[in-house]
Short mmCIF file of C-alpha atoms in Angstrom, two decimals:
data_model
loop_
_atom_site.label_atom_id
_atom_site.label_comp_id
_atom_site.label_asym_id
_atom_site.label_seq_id
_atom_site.Cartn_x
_atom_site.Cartn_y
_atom_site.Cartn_z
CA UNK A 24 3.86 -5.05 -47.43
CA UNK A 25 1.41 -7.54 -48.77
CA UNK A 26 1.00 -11.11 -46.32
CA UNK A 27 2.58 -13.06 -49.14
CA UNK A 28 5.59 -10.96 -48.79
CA UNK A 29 5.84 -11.35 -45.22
CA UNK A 30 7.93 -13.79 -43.57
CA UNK A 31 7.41 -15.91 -40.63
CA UNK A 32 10.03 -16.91 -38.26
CA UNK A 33 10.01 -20.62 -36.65
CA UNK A 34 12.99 -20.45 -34.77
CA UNK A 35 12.71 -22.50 -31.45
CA UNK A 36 13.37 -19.99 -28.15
CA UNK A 37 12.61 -22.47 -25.41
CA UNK A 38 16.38 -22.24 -24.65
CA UNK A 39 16.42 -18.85 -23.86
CA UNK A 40 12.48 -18.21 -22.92
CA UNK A 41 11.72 -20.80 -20.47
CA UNK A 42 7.89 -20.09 -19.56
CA UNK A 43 6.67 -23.68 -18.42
CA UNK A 44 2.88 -24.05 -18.36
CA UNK A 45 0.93 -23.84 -14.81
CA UNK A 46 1.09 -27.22 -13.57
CA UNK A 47 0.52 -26.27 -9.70
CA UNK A 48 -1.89 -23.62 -9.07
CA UNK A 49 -1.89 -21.51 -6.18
CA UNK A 50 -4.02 -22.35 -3.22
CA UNK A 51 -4.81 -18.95 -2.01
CA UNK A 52 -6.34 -20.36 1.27
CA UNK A 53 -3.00 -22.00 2.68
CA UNK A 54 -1.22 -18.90 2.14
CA UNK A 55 -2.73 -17.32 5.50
CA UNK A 56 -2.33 -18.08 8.95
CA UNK A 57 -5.50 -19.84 10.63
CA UNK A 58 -4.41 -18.95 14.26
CA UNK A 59 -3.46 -15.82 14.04
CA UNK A 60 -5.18 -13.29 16.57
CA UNK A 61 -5.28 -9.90 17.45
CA UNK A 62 -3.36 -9.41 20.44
CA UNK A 63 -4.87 -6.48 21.75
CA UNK A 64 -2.25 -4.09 20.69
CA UNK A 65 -3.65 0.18 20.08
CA UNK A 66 -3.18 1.09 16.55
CA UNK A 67 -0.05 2.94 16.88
CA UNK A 68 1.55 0.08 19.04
CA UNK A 69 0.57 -2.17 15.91
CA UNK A 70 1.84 0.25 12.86
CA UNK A 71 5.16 1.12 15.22
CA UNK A 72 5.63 -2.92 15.49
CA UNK A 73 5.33 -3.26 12.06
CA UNK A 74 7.64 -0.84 10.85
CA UNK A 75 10.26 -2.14 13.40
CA UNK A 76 10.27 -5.56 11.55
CA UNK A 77 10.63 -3.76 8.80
CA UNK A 78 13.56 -2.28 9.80
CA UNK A 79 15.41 -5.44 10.66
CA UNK A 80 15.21 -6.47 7.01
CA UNK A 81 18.00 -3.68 6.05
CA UNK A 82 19.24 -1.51 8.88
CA UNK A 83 22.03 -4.06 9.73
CA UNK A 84 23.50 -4.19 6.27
CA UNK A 85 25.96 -1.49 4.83
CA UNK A 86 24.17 -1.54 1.31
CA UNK A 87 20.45 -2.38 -0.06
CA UNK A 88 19.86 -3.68 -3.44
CA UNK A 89 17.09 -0.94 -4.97
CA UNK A 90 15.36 -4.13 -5.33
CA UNK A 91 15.09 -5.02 -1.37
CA UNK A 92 14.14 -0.84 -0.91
CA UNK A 93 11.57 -0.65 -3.06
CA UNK A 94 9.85 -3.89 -1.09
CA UNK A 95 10.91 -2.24 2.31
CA UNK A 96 9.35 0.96 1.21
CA UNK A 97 5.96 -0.59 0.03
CA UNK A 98 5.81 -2.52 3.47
CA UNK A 99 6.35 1.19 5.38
CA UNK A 100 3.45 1.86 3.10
CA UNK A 101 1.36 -0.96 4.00
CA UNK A 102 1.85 -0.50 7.82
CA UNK A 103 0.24 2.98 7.47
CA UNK A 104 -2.55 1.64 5.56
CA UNK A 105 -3.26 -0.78 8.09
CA UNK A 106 -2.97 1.81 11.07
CA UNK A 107 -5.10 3.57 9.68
CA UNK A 108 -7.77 0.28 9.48
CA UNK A 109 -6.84 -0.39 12.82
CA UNK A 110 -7.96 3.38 13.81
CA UNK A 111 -11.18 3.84 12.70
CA UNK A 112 -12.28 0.32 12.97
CA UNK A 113 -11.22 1.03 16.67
CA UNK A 114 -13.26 4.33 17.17
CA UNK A 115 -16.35 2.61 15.69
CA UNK A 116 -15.81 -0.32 18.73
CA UNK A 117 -15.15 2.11 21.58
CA UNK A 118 -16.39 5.86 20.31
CA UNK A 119 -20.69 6.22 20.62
CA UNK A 120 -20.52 8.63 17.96
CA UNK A 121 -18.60 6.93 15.68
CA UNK A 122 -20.70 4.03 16.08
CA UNK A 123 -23.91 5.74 15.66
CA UNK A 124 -22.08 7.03 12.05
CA UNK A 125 -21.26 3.83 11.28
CA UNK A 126 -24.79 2.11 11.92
CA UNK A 127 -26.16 3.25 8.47
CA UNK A 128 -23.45 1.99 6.45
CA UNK A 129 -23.86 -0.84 4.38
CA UNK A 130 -21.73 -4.08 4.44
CA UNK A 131 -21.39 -6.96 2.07
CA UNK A 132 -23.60 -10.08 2.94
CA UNK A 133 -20.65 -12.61 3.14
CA UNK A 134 -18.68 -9.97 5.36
CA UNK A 135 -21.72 -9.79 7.96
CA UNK A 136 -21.57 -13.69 7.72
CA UNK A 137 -18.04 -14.69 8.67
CA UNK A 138 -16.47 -11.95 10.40
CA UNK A 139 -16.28 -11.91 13.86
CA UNK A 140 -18.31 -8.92 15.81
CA UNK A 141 -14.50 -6.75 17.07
CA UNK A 142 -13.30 -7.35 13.08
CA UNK A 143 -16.70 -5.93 11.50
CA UNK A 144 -15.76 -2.55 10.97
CA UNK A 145 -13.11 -4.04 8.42
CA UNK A 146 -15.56 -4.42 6.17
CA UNK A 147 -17.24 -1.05 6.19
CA UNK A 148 -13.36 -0.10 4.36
CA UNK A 149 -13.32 -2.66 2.03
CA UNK A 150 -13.99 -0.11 -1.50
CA UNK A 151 -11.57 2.43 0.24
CA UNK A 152 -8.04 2.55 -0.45
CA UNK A 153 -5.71 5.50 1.10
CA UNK A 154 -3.56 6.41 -1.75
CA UNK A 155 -3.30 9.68 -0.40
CA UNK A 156 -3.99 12.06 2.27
CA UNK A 157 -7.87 13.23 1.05
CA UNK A 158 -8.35 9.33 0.84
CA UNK A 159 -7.79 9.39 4.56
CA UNK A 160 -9.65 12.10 5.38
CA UNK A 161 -12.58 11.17 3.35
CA UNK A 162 -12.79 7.90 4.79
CA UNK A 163 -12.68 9.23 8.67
CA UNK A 164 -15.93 11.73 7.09
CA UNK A 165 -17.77 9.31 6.02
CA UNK A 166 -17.56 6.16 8.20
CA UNK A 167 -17.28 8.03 11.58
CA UNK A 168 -18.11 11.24 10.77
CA UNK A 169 -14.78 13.20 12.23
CA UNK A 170 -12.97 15.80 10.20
CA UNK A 171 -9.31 15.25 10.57
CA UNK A 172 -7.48 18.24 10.82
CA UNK A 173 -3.94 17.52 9.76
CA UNK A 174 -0.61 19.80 9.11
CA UNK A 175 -0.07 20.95 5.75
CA UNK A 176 3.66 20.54 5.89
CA UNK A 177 2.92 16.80 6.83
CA UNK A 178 -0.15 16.41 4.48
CA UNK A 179 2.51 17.60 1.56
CA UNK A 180 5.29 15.12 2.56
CA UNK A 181 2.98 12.40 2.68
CA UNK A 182 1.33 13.02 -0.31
CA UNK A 183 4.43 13.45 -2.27
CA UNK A 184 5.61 9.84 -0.28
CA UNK A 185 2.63 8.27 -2.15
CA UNK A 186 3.17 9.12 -5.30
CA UNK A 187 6.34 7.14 -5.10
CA UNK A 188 4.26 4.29 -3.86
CA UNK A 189 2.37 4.03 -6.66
CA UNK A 190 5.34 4.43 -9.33
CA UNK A 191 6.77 1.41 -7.32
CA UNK A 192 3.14 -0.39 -7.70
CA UNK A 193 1.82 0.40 -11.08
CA UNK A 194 5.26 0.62 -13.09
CA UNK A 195 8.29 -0.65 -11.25
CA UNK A 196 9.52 2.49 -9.70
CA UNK A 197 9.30 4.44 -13.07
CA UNK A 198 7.95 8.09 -13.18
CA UNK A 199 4.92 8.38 -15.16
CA UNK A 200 3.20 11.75 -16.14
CA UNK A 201 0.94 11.93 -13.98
CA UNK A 202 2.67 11.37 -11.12
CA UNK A 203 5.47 13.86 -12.23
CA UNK A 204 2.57 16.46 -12.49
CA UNK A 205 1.63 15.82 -8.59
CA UNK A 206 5.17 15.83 -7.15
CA UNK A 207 5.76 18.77 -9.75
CA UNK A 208 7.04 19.47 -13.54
CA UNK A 209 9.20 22.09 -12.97
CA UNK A 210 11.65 19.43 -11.40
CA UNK A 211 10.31 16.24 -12.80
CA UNK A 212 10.04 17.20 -16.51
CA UNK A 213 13.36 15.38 -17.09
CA UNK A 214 12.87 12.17 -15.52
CA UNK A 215 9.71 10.50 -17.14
CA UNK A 216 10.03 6.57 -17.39
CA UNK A 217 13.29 6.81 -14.79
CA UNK A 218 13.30 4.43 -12.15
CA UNK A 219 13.08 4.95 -8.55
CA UNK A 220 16.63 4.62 -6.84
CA UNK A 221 16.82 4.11 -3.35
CA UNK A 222 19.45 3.90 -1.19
CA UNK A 223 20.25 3.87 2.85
CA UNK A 224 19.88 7.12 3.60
CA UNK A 225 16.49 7.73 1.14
CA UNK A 226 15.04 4.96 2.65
CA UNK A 227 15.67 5.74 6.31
CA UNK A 228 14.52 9.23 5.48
CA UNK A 229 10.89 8.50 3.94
CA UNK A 230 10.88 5.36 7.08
CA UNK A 231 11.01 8.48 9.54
CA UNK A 232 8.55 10.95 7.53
CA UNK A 233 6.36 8.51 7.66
CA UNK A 234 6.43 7.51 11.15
CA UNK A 235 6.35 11.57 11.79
#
């Protein structure tokens, strides 16, 4: 069809499309708490804290919206990524030979300037992200040097846990290919672009595997 041909439509949608333009723009830097502090608490002590607010959000209620699961789920999620911070950042503080691993790392510049000498280690995990299990292990390898031996049986759950995380990340719950071909075709193959339903009982269940 030649341009000429083409037609162009100037219908007004700001009835039914109501985008208004920025006027307010986020101010990043009020969004955290100044006086927070670390209260001292071991890892687990912190990640089994978390996960018990967590629970408050839903356990009460006799039904959860698969919106309100899906955020519950990537908060169960974010409480193992931060145990697992809290872990080896801890081992570098208290462990010699973790420390002695640790010494040759490199940091950023403006990490070695404003964070405080316990919260250092933070930085040493700032380019590593624990999307799955050899994530995990990698990163105890190569900051502290200690090769985690884990179950398989758990290793497999977990792994399989993560792949829903990042269908709930990357595509709002939906099933892409690749992650069908991780959690496996033979039983996926039908359920490409289908969203992620969770209910009660799912959730509870991957809350507990987790925690396992």
């Amino acid at each position: 069809m030649s341009a000429s041909n083409q037609t162009v439509s100037t219908a007004d949608y700001s009835a039914i499309v109501a985008v208004p333009a920025i006027t307010t723009p986020v101010s990043t830097e009020r969004l955290f708490d100044r006086n927070y502090k670390e209260n001292g608490d071991s890892p687990i002590d912190q990640f089994l804290k978390n996960s018990n607010a967590l629970n408050l959000l839903w356990l009460n209620g006799d039904n959860i919206s698969r919106e309100l699961a899906t955020v519950a789920f990537l908060g169960y999620m974010s409480a193992v990524e931060s145990y697992v911070r809290s872990l080896v950042r801890g081992l570098i503080l208290i462990d010699p030979h973790s420390l002695k691993v640790a010494e040759e790392k490199n940091i950023t510049f403006g990490a070695a300037l404003h964070h405080s000498k316990q919260l250092l280690p933070e930085a040493l995990m700032d380019e590593y992200s624990f999307v799955h299990s050899g994530n995990i292990k990698e990163t105890f390898k190569g900051l502290i040097g200690i090769d985690l031996s884990l179950d398989e049986r758990v290793v497999k759950e977990f792994d399989k846990i993560c792949q829903l995380r990042h269908c709930c990340v990357h595509r709002f719950g939906k099933l892409g290919a690749k992650n069908a071909m991780k959690l496996g075709l033979n039983t996926h193959n039908s359920l490409f672009e289908k969203p992620l339903i969770l209910g009660k009982d799912e959730l509870n269940l991957i809350a507990g595997n987790i925690r396992s």
